[in-house]
Amino acid sequence: MNKPAELEIGAVPVWIDGKPLASARRFGEVFNPATGQITKRVVFADASIVDSAVRAAGAALPAWRDTPPLRRARVMQKFLHLLQTHQKDLARIVTEEHGKTLPDAMGSVQRGIEVVEFACGIPHLLKGEYAENVGTQVDTHSVRQPVGVCAGITPFNFPVMVPLWMFPMAIACGNTFILKPSEKVPSASLRMAQLFQEAGLPDGVLNVVHGDKEAVDGILNHPGIHAVSFVGSTPIAKYIYETCAKQGKRVQALGGAKNHAVVLPDADLEFAADALIGAAYGSAGERCMAISAVVAVGAAGDPLVKLLEKKAKAIKVGAGDASGIDMGPLVTAQHRDKVAGYVEAGVKEGAKLVLDGRAQPIPEEGFFLGTSLFDHVKPQMSIYTDEIFGPVLVVLRAQTLDEAISLVNRNPYANGTAIFTESGGAARRFENEIQVGMVGVNVPIPVPVAFFSFGGWKSSLFGDLHVHGAESVKFYTRTKVVTTRWPHQDTPAPGFHMPTLG
C-alpha cells in the first residue's frame, strides 16, 4: 500500500501522480472567513501544470481501466472507511476555509460519503445487457467501458460533498480524474487525494490542481481530457458547456438556481416556517439548493411572514466552530459586500424590508452578514431575478395555486422547488405540473439520496445527464454493443476447482 506524502505546513500544493508539488509561478491566498485572516497560500496551476496532471492521468489510465471492477470496488471500500474515520477532520477543514458551522459541515461530508457508498457497488452498476439468438446462432450483448481521462471543476460552497459527487463514480467506472476545486477552499480535496492514495489507489488515477480561470481553461481546452463535470454559476456553466461541446467532450455543467417554496393556506405554518428558515439561511444561503424565494398563497401570507421574521431574528450568527451558532460568515469579503448590495437594491426597488441583515449584531471581524427578509417582492426586482447566494429570503404573494405554479415555471432557473400543504391533490398536481428538476413535498431542500441523481432543468443544467446515481454511471461510461456468432466451438478440458478472481 502506498504511503501518503507529507505536505509543507501552510502551503496547499497541487497533487500530481501521487505527489504534492508546490512549485508554481502564481499563488492565491486562502482565508478563514470567521476572522478575515489569510491562513495559507495555494498553488495556482497554469497550462503546463494542467498538462502534467493530464499526462499522469493518461499514463495511469490503461492499467486502471483494465483493473476488474471488483478490485476497484475494494479500493473504494477502503477509501470509504478512511473518509468515515476522518469525517470530523474533513468537516473542520470545511469550516476553517468556507465558514459554515461544524454540524452543517459534518452533514455535507456525510452526504458526500454516501456517494462513495453507492460507488462501492460498481460491479453491479456496470453490468450490461444480453440477448440470445437475435439471429440464427447470433447473440448480442452490451458492455459499459470508461470514457478516459475525466475532470471535475467544483464550487466553494461544498468543498467535500460536490467533489465526492464526481471523482469516486468516475474512478469506480475505470476512468482517471483531474479535480479542480475552488481556489477559495483547496485543502479538503488535497486531503481526500491523500486518503485515496492510502486506500491503495494507484498514483496518477486521481490528480488535484488549483487555480482560477487559467487553470479552468487549461482543463477545458486540453485534448487529453474526454469528459468534464462542473457545478457553479449559470454563466460559467454555459461557458464550460459550450467550450467543451465545441471540442467534442462529454460535459455536464450544473448552474445556478432560484429555488421557490410554495406555501398553501392549509399548510402547517409553524412547520413550514421552521423548514424555510433552515433552507434559506443554512450555510449562510451559500448553496444551490437553498430556498431563496417563498410564494405565499392567499391567506398564508401575513401569518407566514410574521413567523419567518420571528425565527430569522433568533438566528445566532458567529464563527462556525463556536457552540450554539446557527449561521457562519460568507466565504469572502467581496461576496459579503455583494450580498449586502442586493439588500440595498431591494429597498430601492420598493420591496418591503422586514429584516435587515446589515443592521444586526454580528462579529466585527470576518465576513459576516445577518439575515435579511423581504416581503411583497415583485418578479421584476433584482432580488428575485438574480441568484443572490446569501442569507436573503424574499416573499412573493399569489392568490391561487395556479398563479404560484405559473410564477415558478416562468423563472429561467429550475433546480429545486418545494410545496407545503396538507392536500394530497394539490401536492400531486404541483409535482406533475412544475417544470423543475427536483421537487419536495413538505421537504424544503429536496436533494436526492446518492442512489438517485441530482440535477435541475432549464438554465440550471447544461448537458443531458445529472450527477451521482445511475445517470453518473452513464456519464462516465460509453456503451459498446457486441454481436457474436460461433458456429463451431471447441469443448474445454474439465476443471475441478472453484474459479476465483485471484
Short mmCIF file of C-alpha atoms in Angstrom, two decimals:
data_model
loop_
_atom_site.label_atom_id
_atom_site.label_comp_id
_atom_site.label_asym_id
_atom_site.label_seq_id
_atom_site.Cartn_x
_atom_site.Cartn_y
_atom_site.Cartn_z
CA MET A 1 0.00 0.00 0.00
CA ASN A 2 1.27 3.48 -0.85
CA LYS A 3 2.06 5.87 1.96
CA PRO A 4 0.63 9.38 1.72
CA ALA A 5 3.18 12.13 1.16
CA GLU A 6 3.63 14.82 3.79
CA LEU A 7 2.62 18.38 2.96
CA GLU A 8 4.51 21.56 3.68
CA ILE A 9 2.88 23.41 6.57
CA GLY A 10 0.89 26.40 5.40
CA ALA A 11 1.13 25.54 1.72
CA VAL A 12 -1.54 23.94 -0.45
CA PRO A 13 0.20 22.30 -3.41
CA VAL A 14 -1.22 20.55 -6.43
CA TRP A 15 -1.33 16.73 -6.32
CA ILE A 16 0.00 15.06 -9.45
CA ASP A 17 0.91 11.41 -9.91
CA GLY A 18 0.60 10.75 -6.19
CA LYS A 19 2.89 13.56 -5.06
CA PRO A 20 2.40 17.14 -3.82
CA LEU A 21 4.07 19.76 -5.99
CA ALA A 22 4.39 23.32 -4.68
CA SER A 23 6.43 24.94 -7.46
CA ALA A 24 4.45 27.49 -9.47
CA ARG A 25 4.68 30.97 -10.95
CA ARG A 26 1.44 32.13 -9.28
CA PHE A 27 -0.17 31.61 -5.89
CA GLY A 28 -3.50 32.56 -4.31
CA GLU A 29 -4.50 33.32 -0.75
CA VAL A 30 -6.80 31.24 1.44
CA PHE A 31 -8.80 32.99 4.18
CA ASN A 32 -10.55 31.96 7.35
CA PRO A 33 -13.91 33.70 6.76
CA ALA A 34 -14.62 33.89 10.50
CA THR A 35 -11.54 36.01 11.17
CA GLY A 36 -10.80 37.56 7.80
CA GLN A 37 -7.20 36.42 8.15
CA ILE A 38 -5.04 34.79 5.47
CA THR A 39 -4.22 31.27 6.62
CA LYS A 40 -2.48 29.64 3.64
CA ARG A 41 -1.16 30.10 0.15
CA VAL A 42 -2.35 27.86 -2.66
CA VAL A 43 -0.60 26.95 -5.90
CA PHE A 44 -2.33 28.32 -9.00
CA ALA A 45 -1.88 25.90 -11.88
CA ASP A 46 -1.10 27.12 -15.38
CA ALA A 47 -1.45 25.19 -18.64
CA SER A 48 1.84 23.36 -18.08
CA ILE A 49 0.79 22.11 -14.64
CA VAL A 50 -2.58 21.02 -16.01
CA ASP A 51 -0.74 19.22 -18.81
CA SER A 52 1.40 17.38 -16.24
CA ALA A 53 -1.76 16.23 -14.48
CA VAL A 54 -3.31 15.08 -17.76
CA ARG A 55 -0.18 13.16 -18.72
CA ALA A 56 -0.12 11.45 -15.31
CA ALA A 57 -3.81 10.56 -15.65
CA GLY A 58 -3.29 9.32 -19.19
CA ALA A 59 -0.37 7.13 -18.16
CA ALA A 60 -2.36 5.60 -15.30
CA LEU A 61 -5.48 5.00 -17.42
CA PRO A 62 -4.69 1.69 -19.19
CA ALA A 63 -3.88 -0.26 -16.04
CA TRP A 64 -6.75 1.21 -14.04
CA ARG A 65 -9.24 0.74 -16.88
CA ASP A 66 -8.24 -2.94 -17.08
CA THR A 67 -8.47 -3.47 -13.33
CA PRO A 68 -11.55 -5.65 -12.66
CA PRO A 69 -14.45 -3.64 -11.21
CA LEU A 70 -14.45 -5.83 -8.11
CA ARG A 71 -10.86 -4.83 -7.33
CA ARG A 72 -11.69 -1.19 -7.98
CA ALA A 73 -14.60 -1.56 -5.55
CA ARG A 74 -12.26 -2.94 -2.89
CA VAL A 75 -10.10 0.19 -3.12
CA MET A 76 -13.30 2.27 -2.94
CA GLN A 77 -14.37 0.40 0.22
CA LYS A 78 -11.06 1.23 1.90
CA PHE A 79 -11.45 4.86 0.84
CA LEU A 80 -14.96 4.85 2.29
CA HIS A 81 -13.63 3.60 5.61
CA LEU A 82 -10.94 6.30 5.69
CA LEU A 83 -13.47 9.02 4.89
CA GLN A 84 -15.66 7.83 7.76
CA THR A 85 -12.65 7.72 10.09
CA HIS A 86 -11.56 11.25 9.14
CA GLN A 87 -15.03 12.79 8.77
CA LYS A 88 -14.57 15.21 11.67
CA ASP A 89 -11.19 16.35 10.34
CA LEU A 90 -12.65 16.98 6.89
CA ALA A 91 -15.55 18.92 8.42
CA ARG A 92 -13.09 21.03 10.40
CA ILE A 93 -11.22 21.89 7.19
CA VAL A 94 -14.52 22.89 5.55
CA THR A 95 -15.41 25.17 8.46
CA GLU A 96 -11.98 26.77 8.50
CA GLU A 97 -11.98 27.64 4.79
CA HIS A 98 -15.68 28.02 3.94
CA GLY A 99 -17.08 29.27 7.24
CA LYS A 100 -20.15 27.04 7.65
CA THR A 101 -20.91 25.65 11.07
CA LEU A 102 -19.34 22.37 12.12
CA PRO A 103 -22.67 20.48 12.28
CA ASP A 104 -23.52 21.73 8.79
CA ALA A 105 -20.06 20.75 7.55
CA MET A 106 -20.41 17.30 9.11
CA GLY A 107 -23.73 16.81 7.35
CA SER A 108 -22.33 17.84 3.98
CA VAL A 109 -19.38 15.47 4.35
CA GLN A 110 -21.80 12.66 5.21
CA ARG A 111 -23.82 13.30 2.06
CA GLY A 112 -20.61 13.02 0.03
CA ILE A 113 -19.64 9.80 1.81
CA GLU A 114 -22.98 8.32 0.77
CA VAL A 115 -21.98 8.70 -2.89
CA VAL A 116 -18.83 6.69 -2.17
CA GLU A 117 -21.04 4.02 -0.58
CA PHE A 118 -23.00 3.91 -3.84
CA ALA A 119 -19.78 3.71 -5.86
CA CYS A 120 -18.75 0.59 -3.92
CA GLY A 121 -21.50 -1.25 -5.82
CA ILE A 122 -19.84 -0.59 -9.18
CA PRO A 123 -19.52 -4.27 -10.22
CA HIS A 124 -23.32 -4.47 -10.30
CA LEU A 125 -23.81 -0.98 -11.75
CA LEU A 126 -21.60 -1.75 -14.77
CA LYS A 127 -23.48 -4.85 -15.83
CA GLY A 128 -24.67 -4.73 -19.44
CA GLU A 129 -27.47 -6.50 -21.31
CA TYR A 130 -27.56 -9.80 -23.16
CA ALA A 131 -29.89 -11.22 -25.77
CA GLU A 132 -29.57 -14.78 -27.04
CA ASN A 133 -30.39 -15.80 -30.60
CA VAL A 134 -31.12 -12.38 -32.02
CA GLY A 135 -30.49 -14.28 -35.26
CA THR A 136 -29.59 -17.85 -36.08
CA GLN A 137 -26.66 -18.73 -33.79
CA VAL A 138 -26.14 -14.99 -33.22
CA ASP A 139 -26.05 -13.39 -29.74
CA THR A 140 -25.77 -9.73 -28.77
CA HIS A 141 -24.51 -8.18 -25.55
CA SER A 142 -23.64 -4.68 -24.38
CA VAL A 143 -20.83 -3.51 -22.11
CA ARG A 144 -20.05 -0.23 -20.40
CA GLN A 145 -16.48 0.99 -20.77
CA PRO A 146 -14.78 4.05 -19.24
CA VAL A 147 -14.67 7.33 -21.13
CA GLY A 148 -10.99 8.02 -20.40
CA VAL A 149 -9.41 10.96 -18.59
CA CYS A 150 -12.14 12.98 -16.84
CA ALA A 151 -12.09 16.28 -14.98
CA GLY A 152 -14.23 17.98 -12.36
CA ILE A 153 -14.48 21.68 -11.54
CA THR A 154 -16.19 22.29 -8.21
CA PRO A 155 -17.50 25.34 -6.26
CA PHE A 156 -16.52 26.82 -2.93
CA ASN A 157 -19.71 26.05 -1.02
CA PHE A 158 -19.28 22.28 -0.58
CA PRO A 159 -15.53 21.50 -0.59
CA VAL A 160 -16.06 17.80 0.20
CA MET A 161 -19.56 16.89 -0.92
CA VAL A 162 -19.50 18.14 -4.51
CA PRO A 163 -16.07 16.66 -5.38
CA LEU A 164 -17.36 13.37 -3.95
CA TRP A 165 -20.30 13.61 -6.35
CA MET A 166 -17.78 13.32 -9.19
CA PHE A 167 -14.43 11.60 -8.80
CA PRO A 168 -15.47 8.43 -6.89
CA MET A 169 -18.03 7.50 -9.54
CA ALA A 170 -15.67 8.34 -12.40
CA ILE A 171 -12.83 6.33 -10.86
CA ALA A 172 -15.07 3.41 -9.94
CA CYS A 173 -16.13 3.25 -13.61
CA GLY A 174 -12.47 2.84 -14.63
CA ASN A 175 -11.59 6.40 -15.59
CA THR A 176 -8.77 8.55 -14.26
CA PHE A 177 -9.56 12.01 -12.93
CA ILE A 178 -8.33 15.57 -12.52
CA LEU A 179 -10.10 17.61 -9.85
CA LYS A 180 -10.03 21.41 -9.86
CA PRO A 181 -11.65 22.54 -6.59
CA SER A 182 -12.41 26.16 -5.82
CA GLU A 183 -9.21 28.01 -5.02
CA LYS A 184 -11.02 29.51 -2.02
CA VAL A 185 -11.34 26.09 -0.33
CA PRO A 186 -8.49 23.91 -1.64
CA SER A 187 -7.37 21.85 1.35
CA ALA A 188 -10.18 19.29 1.63
CA SER A 189 -9.65 17.99 -1.91
CA LEU A 190 -5.96 17.54 -1.27
CA ARG A 191 -6.69 15.65 1.94
CA MET A 192 -9.12 13.35 0.13
CA ALA A 193 -6.46 12.61 -2.50
CA GLN A 194 -4.10 11.58 0.29
CA LEU A 195 -6.72 9.32 1.82
CA PHE A 196 -7.48 7.71 -1.54
CA GLN A 197 -3.77 7.01 -2.01
CA GLU A 198 -3.69 5.48 1.47
CA ALA A 199 -6.61 3.27 0.42
CA GLY A 200 -4.47 1.83 -2.37
CA LEU A 201 -5.42 3.97 -5.37
CA PRO A 202 -2.57 3.85 -7.90
CA ASP A 203 -0.64 7.06 -8.49
CA GLY A 204 -2.00 9.19 -11.32
CA VAL A 205 -5.57 7.93 -11.11
CA LEU A 206 -6.63 11.00 -9.09
CA ASN A 207 -4.89 14.35 -9.52
CA VAL A 208 -5.75 17.71 -7.95
CA VAL A 209 -4.93 21.11 -9.45
CA HIS A 210 -5.87 24.52 -8.10
CA GLY A 211 -6.30 27.92 -9.66
CA ASP A 212 -8.51 30.44 -11.39
CA LYS A 213 -9.71 30.79 -14.99
CA GLU A 214 -6.27 29.95 -16.35
CA ALA A 215 -6.45 26.50 -14.75
CA VAL A 216 -10.07 26.04 -15.83
CA ASP A 217 -9.29 26.92 -19.45
CA GLY A 218 -6.29 24.59 -19.33
CA ILE A 219 -8.70 21.78 -18.48
CA LEU A 220 -11.41 22.72 -20.97
CA ASN A 221 -9.03 23.06 -23.90
CA HIS A 222 -6.75 20.09 -23.24
CA PRO A 223 -7.23 17.42 -25.93
CA GLY A 224 -6.31 14.67 -23.48
CA ILE A 225 -9.42 15.25 -21.33
CA HIS A 226 -12.53 13.45 -22.55
CA ALA A 227 -15.26 14.48 -20.09
CA VAL A 228 -15.82 17.44 -17.78
CA SER A 229 -18.19 17.82 -14.81
CA PHE A 230 -18.95 21.22 -13.32
CA VAL A 231 -21.03 22.75 -10.54
CA GLY A 232 -21.23 26.54 -10.19
CA SER A 233 -22.96 29.62 -11.53
CA THR A 234 -25.09 29.57 -14.68
CA PRO A 235 -22.89 31.91 -16.78
CA ILE A 236 -19.81 29.77 -16.09
CA ALA A 237 -21.79 26.55 -16.60
CA LYS A 238 -22.89 27.78 -20.02
CA TYR A 239 -19.33 28.79 -20.90
CA ILE A 240 -17.95 25.41 -19.87
CA TYR A 241 -20.67 23.53 -21.74
CA GLU A 242 -20.18 25.47 -24.96
CA THR A 243 -16.37 25.28 -24.79
CA CYS A 244 -16.35 21.53 -24.20
CA ALA A 245 -19.12 20.76 -26.69
CA LYS A 246 -17.25 22.52 -29.48
CA GLN A 247 -14.33 20.16 -28.87
CA GLY A 248 -16.45 17.03 -28.72
CA LYS A 249 -16.00 16.48 -25.00
CA ARG A 250 -18.70 14.94 -22.89
CA VAL A 251 -19.91 17.56 -20.40
CA GLN A 252 -22.35 18.02 -17.54
CA ALA A 253 -22.47 21.58 -16.22
CA LEU A 254 -24.78 22.35 -13.30
CA GLY A 255 -25.61 26.04 -12.96
CA GLY A 256 -27.35 28.38 -10.58
CA ALA A 257 -30.79 28.44 -9.04
CA LYS A 258 -33.65 30.49 -7.67
CA ASN A 259 -35.45 27.87 -5.66
CA HIS A 260 -39.08 28.51 -4.68
CA ALA A 261 -41.17 27.16 -1.87
CA VAL A 262 -44.93 27.45 -2.36
CA VAL A 263 -46.90 27.63 0.91
CA LEU A 264 -50.64 26.98 0.72
CA PRO A 265 -53.13 28.25 3.34
CA ASP A 266 -53.83 24.71 4.57
CA ALA A 267 -50.18 24.08 5.44
CA ASP A 268 -48.89 23.75 8.99
CA LEU A 269 -47.37 27.24 9.00
CA GLU A 270 -45.21 26.68 12.08
CA PHE A 271 -43.71 23.58 10.48
CA ALA A 272 -43.30 25.36 7.15
CA ALA A 273 -41.62 28.37 8.74
CA ASP A 274 -39.12 26.20 10.62
CA ALA A 275 -38.30 24.33 7.42
CA LEU A 276 -37.92 27.52 5.38
CA ILE A 277 -35.65 29.20 7.91
CA GLY A 278 -33.17 26.34 7.74
CA ALA A 279 -33.46 26.10 3.96
CA ALA A 280 -32.96 29.84 3.42
CA TYR A 281 -30.30 30.71 5.96
CA GLY A 282 -28.45 27.42 6.50
CA SER A 283 -24.86 27.61 5.25
CA ALA A 284 -25.46 31.40 5.06
CA GLY A 285 -27.59 30.78 1.97
CA GLU A 286 -24.49 29.73 0.01
CA ARG A 287 -25.92 26.60 -1.59
CA CYS A 288 -27.55 25.97 -4.94
CA MET A 289 -30.48 24.19 -3.28
CA ALA A 290 -31.23 26.97 -0.79
CA ILE A 291 -34.81 28.22 -0.72
CA SER A 292 -34.39 31.88 -1.60
CA ALA A 293 -37.97 32.68 -2.70
CA VAL A 294 -41.21 31.86 -0.89
CA VAL A 295 -44.53 32.09 -2.74
CA ALA A 296 -47.20 32.62 -0.07
CA VAL A 297 -50.62 31.71 -1.41
CA GLY A 298 -53.74 33.58 -0.25
CA ALA A 299 -54.31 33.74 3.50
CA ALA A 300 -50.95 32.08 4.24
CA GLY A 301 -49.07 35.33 3.53
CA ASP A 302 -49.28 37.56 6.60
CA PRO A 303 -49.02 34.90 9.32
CA LEU A 304 -46.19 33.16 7.49
CA VAL A 305 -44.16 36.36 7.18
CA LYS A 306 -44.61 37.07 10.90
CA LEU A 307 -43.34 33.61 11.75
CA LEU A 308 -40.38 33.95 9.39
CA GLU A 309 -39.45 37.32 10.88
CA LYS A 310 -39.56 35.97 14.42
CA LYS A 311 -37.48 32.90 13.61
CA ALA A 312 -34.96 34.74 11.44
CA LYS A 313 -34.32 37.24 14.23
CA ALA A 314 -33.47 34.38 16.57
CA ILE A 315 -30.69 33.01 14.33
CA LYS A 316 -27.31 33.20 16.07
CA VAL A 317 -24.50 34.36 13.81
CA GLY A 318 -20.86 33.62 14.61
CA ALA A 319 -17.78 31.55 13.90
CA GLY A 320 -18.67 28.13 12.57
CA ASP A 321 -16.60 26.29 15.17
CA ALA A 322 -18.28 28.04 18.13
CA SER A 323 -21.02 26.28 20.06
CA GLY A 324 -24.65 27.33 19.70
CA ILE A 325 -24.12 29.07 16.35
CA ASP A 326 -26.73 28.70 13.60
CA MET A 327 -25.06 30.58 10.74
CA GLY A 328 -21.45 31.35 9.95
CA PRO A 329 -19.83 34.01 7.76
CA LEU A 330 -19.88 34.33 4.00
CA VAL A 331 -16.89 33.00 2.12
CA THR A 332 -15.17 36.29 1.19
CA ALA A 333 -15.42 39.99 1.95
CA GLN A 334 -16.26 40.67 -1.69
CA HIS A 335 -19.15 38.24 -1.63
CA ARG A 336 -20.46 39.66 1.64
CA ASP A 337 -20.46 43.14 0.15
CA LYS A 338 -22.20 41.88 -2.99
CA VAL A 339 -24.99 40.30 -0.94
CA ALA A 340 -25.34 43.48 1.14
CA GLY A 341 -25.65 45.38 -2.13
CA TYR A 342 -28.66 43.27 -3.08
CA VAL A 343 -30.34 44.22 0.20
CA GLU A 344 -29.89 47.88 -0.69
CA ALA A 345 -31.18 47.21 -4.22
CA GLY A 346 -34.31 45.54 -2.85
CA VAL A 347 -35.10 48.61 -0.76
CA LYS A 348 -34.63 50.92 -3.74
CA GLU A 349 -36.83 48.73 -5.93
CA GLY A 350 -39.72 49.06 -3.48
CA ALA A 351 -39.81 45.70 -1.69
CA LYS A 352 -40.73 45.75 2.00
CA LEU A 353 -37.59 45.11 4.07
CA VAL A 354 -38.92 43.17 7.06
CA LEU A 355 -35.50 42.31 8.47
CA ASP A 356 -32.19 43.99 7.59
CA GLY A 357 -29.14 41.74 7.94
CA ARG A 358 -26.82 44.74 7.70
CA ALA A 359 -28.19 46.21 10.95
CA GLN A 360 -28.00 43.09 13.14
CA PRO A 361 -25.36 42.50 15.82
CA ILE A 362 -22.63 40.41 14.18
CA PRO A 363 -18.91 39.86 14.85
CA GLU A 364 -16.74 42.77 13.79
CA GLU A 365 -14.01 40.57 12.35
CA GLY A 366 -14.60 38.20 9.48
CA PHE A 367 -17.06 38.22 6.59
CA PHE A 368 -20.35 38.21 8.48
CA LEU A 369 -23.78 39.40 7.46
CA GLY A 370 -27.06 38.93 9.30
CA THR A 371 -30.32 37.56 7.97
CA SER A 372 -32.46 39.66 5.63
CA LEU A 373 -36.15 39.12 4.84
CA PHE A 374 -38.21 40.90 2.17
CA ASP A 375 -41.98 40.83 1.65
CA HIS A 376 -44.21 41.89 -1.26
CA VAL A 377 -41.43 41.25 -3.76
CA LYS A 378 -42.28 41.59 -7.45
CA PRO A 379 -40.93 39.27 -10.18
CA GLN A 380 -39.07 42.08 -11.96
CA MET A 381 -36.97 43.03 -8.90
CA SER A 382 -33.28 42.06 -8.92
CA ILE A 383 -33.58 40.39 -5.51
CA TYR A 384 -35.88 37.92 -7.25
CA THR A 385 -34.38 37.65 -10.73
CA ASP A 386 -30.77 37.14 -9.55
CA GLU A 387 -29.22 34.31 -7.60
CA ILE A 388 -28.01 36.18 -4.51
CA PHE A 389 -26.29 33.19 -2.84
CA GLY A 390 -26.51 34.66 0.62
CA PRO A 391 -28.75 34.97 3.69
CA VAL A 392 -31.57 36.83 1.93
CA LEU A 393 -35.10 35.40 1.72
CA VAL A 394 -37.78 37.05 -0.43
CA VAL A 395 -41.53 36.51 -0.17
CA LEU A 396 -43.86 36.90 -3.15
CA ARG A 397 -47.64 36.76 -2.94
CA ALA A 398 -50.02 34.69 -5.07
CA GLN A 399 -53.78 34.32 -4.83
CA THR A 400 -54.06 30.75 -6.09
CA LEU A 401 -52.03 27.60 -6.65
CA ASP A 402 -52.40 28.18 -10.40
CA GLU A 403 -50.76 31.58 -10.05
CA ALA A 404 -47.98 30.14 -7.89
CA ILE A 405 -47.20 27.34 -10.37
CA SER A 406 -47.15 29.82 -13.23
CA LEU A 407 -44.75 32.09 -11.32
CA VAL A 408 -42.31 29.26 -10.62
CA ASN A 409 -42.47 27.94 -14.18
CA ARG A 410 -41.70 31.35 -15.68
CA ASN A 411 -38.39 31.54 -13.80
CA PRO A 412 -35.40 30.66 -16.01
CA TYR A 413 -33.84 28.60 -13.20
CA ALA A 414 -35.23 25.17 -12.43
CA ASN A 415 -33.01 23.45 -9.89
CA GLY A 416 -35.24 22.68 -6.89
CA THR A 417 -38.65 23.64 -5.52
CA ALA A 418 -41.00 22.64 -2.70
CA ILE A 419 -44.63 22.86 -1.72
CA PHE A 420 -46.06 22.96 1.81
CA THR A 421 -49.60 21.69 2.08
CA GLU A 422 -51.79 19.06 3.72
CA SER A 423 -53.64 18.43 0.46
CA GLY A 424 -52.52 15.34 -1.42
CA GLY A 425 -54.34 16.53 -4.53
CA ALA A 426 -52.61 19.90 -4.53
CA ALA A 427 -49.21 18.28 -3.94
CA ARG A 428 -49.73 15.76 -6.73
CA ARG A 429 -50.77 18.48 -9.15
CA PHE A 430 -47.79 20.60 -8.16
CA GLU A 431 -45.23 17.84 -8.69
CA ASN A 432 -46.83 16.97 -12.03
CA GLU A 433 -47.07 20.48 -13.48
CA ILE A 434 -43.98 22.16 -12.06
CA GLN A 435 -41.08 22.48 -14.51
CA VAL A 436 -38.24 21.91 -12.07
CA GLY A 437 -35.75 19.07 -11.78
CA MET A 438 -36.03 18.31 -8.03
CA VAL A 439 -39.29 18.66 -6.11
CA GLY A 440 -40.04 18.46 -2.39
CA VAL A 441 -43.44 17.91 -0.79
CA ASN A 442 -43.19 19.31 2.74
CA VAL A 443 -39.42 18.88 2.24
CA PRO A 444 -37.67 22.23 1.80
CA ILE A 445 -34.37 21.05 0.24
CA PRO A 446 -35.17 18.03 -1.95
CA VAL A 447 -31.57 16.88 -2.55
CA PRO A 448 -31.83 13.26 -3.72
CA VAL A 449 -30.03 10.49 -1.86
CA ALA A 450 -26.91 9.09 -3.51
CA PHE A 451 -28.61 6.32 -5.48
CA PHE A 452 -30.84 8.85 -7.25
CA SER A 453 -29.37 11.56 -9.48
CA PHE A 454 -29.02 15.27 -8.72
CA GLY A 455 -29.69 17.99 -11.28
CA GLY A 456 -32.07 20.68 -12.44
CA TRP A 457 -33.72 21.78 -15.67
CA LYS A 458 -33.55 24.84 -17.95
CA SER A 459 -30.75 27.28 -17.04
CA SER A 460 -29.76 25.18 -14.03
CA LEU A 461 -28.26 22.41 -16.18
CA PHE A 462 -26.28 22.29 -19.42
CA GLY A 463 -25.92 18.74 -20.66
CA ASP A 464 -28.07 15.63 -20.71
CA LEU A 465 -27.04 13.70 -17.60
CA HIS A 466 -27.15 14.57 -13.90
CA VAL A 467 -24.58 13.82 -11.20
CA HIS A 468 -24.33 10.72 -8.98
CA GLY A 469 -26.84 7.90 -9.01
CA ALA A 470 -27.49 5.85 -12.14
CA GLU A 471 -27.00 8.81 -14.50
CA SER A 472 -23.41 9.26 -13.33
CA VAL A 473 -22.62 5.71 -14.45
CA LYS A 474 -24.00 6.61 -17.88
CA PHE A 475 -21.98 9.83 -17.95
CA TYR A 476 -18.66 8.23 -17.03
CA THR A 477 -19.02 5.25 -19.38
CA ARG A 478 -19.71 4.57 -23.04
CA THR A 479 -21.88 1.71 -24.20
CA LYS A 480 -20.45 -0.81 -26.63
CA VAL A 481 -22.70 -3.40 -28.29
CA VAL A 482 -21.11 -6.67 -29.42
CA THR A 483 -22.76 -9.14 -31.80
CA THR A 484 -21.24 -12.66 -31.94
CA ARG A 485 -21.63 -15.85 -33.92
CA TRP A 486 -19.81 -19.07 -33.01
CA PRO A 487 -20.90 -21.81 -35.41
CA HIS A 488 -18.25 -24.26 -34.14
CA GLN A 489 -16.91 -24.32 -30.56
CA ASP A 490 -14.19 -26.46 -29.01
CA THR A 491 -15.01 -28.21 -25.75
CA PRO A 492 -12.60 -27.08 -22.99
CA ALA A 493 -10.91 -29.50 -20.63
CA PRO A 494 -12.77 -30.17 -17.38
CA GLY A 495 -11.85 -28.16 -14.27
CA PHE A 496 -12.48 -29.27 -10.71
CA HIS A 497 -11.54 -26.23 -8.61
CA MET A 498 -13.70 -23.30 -7.60
CA PRO A 499 -12.97 -20.45 -10.02
CA THR A 500 -11.91 -17.20 -8.31
CA LEU A 501 -10.91 -13.72 -9.34
CA GLY A 502 -7.40 -14.25 -7.99
#
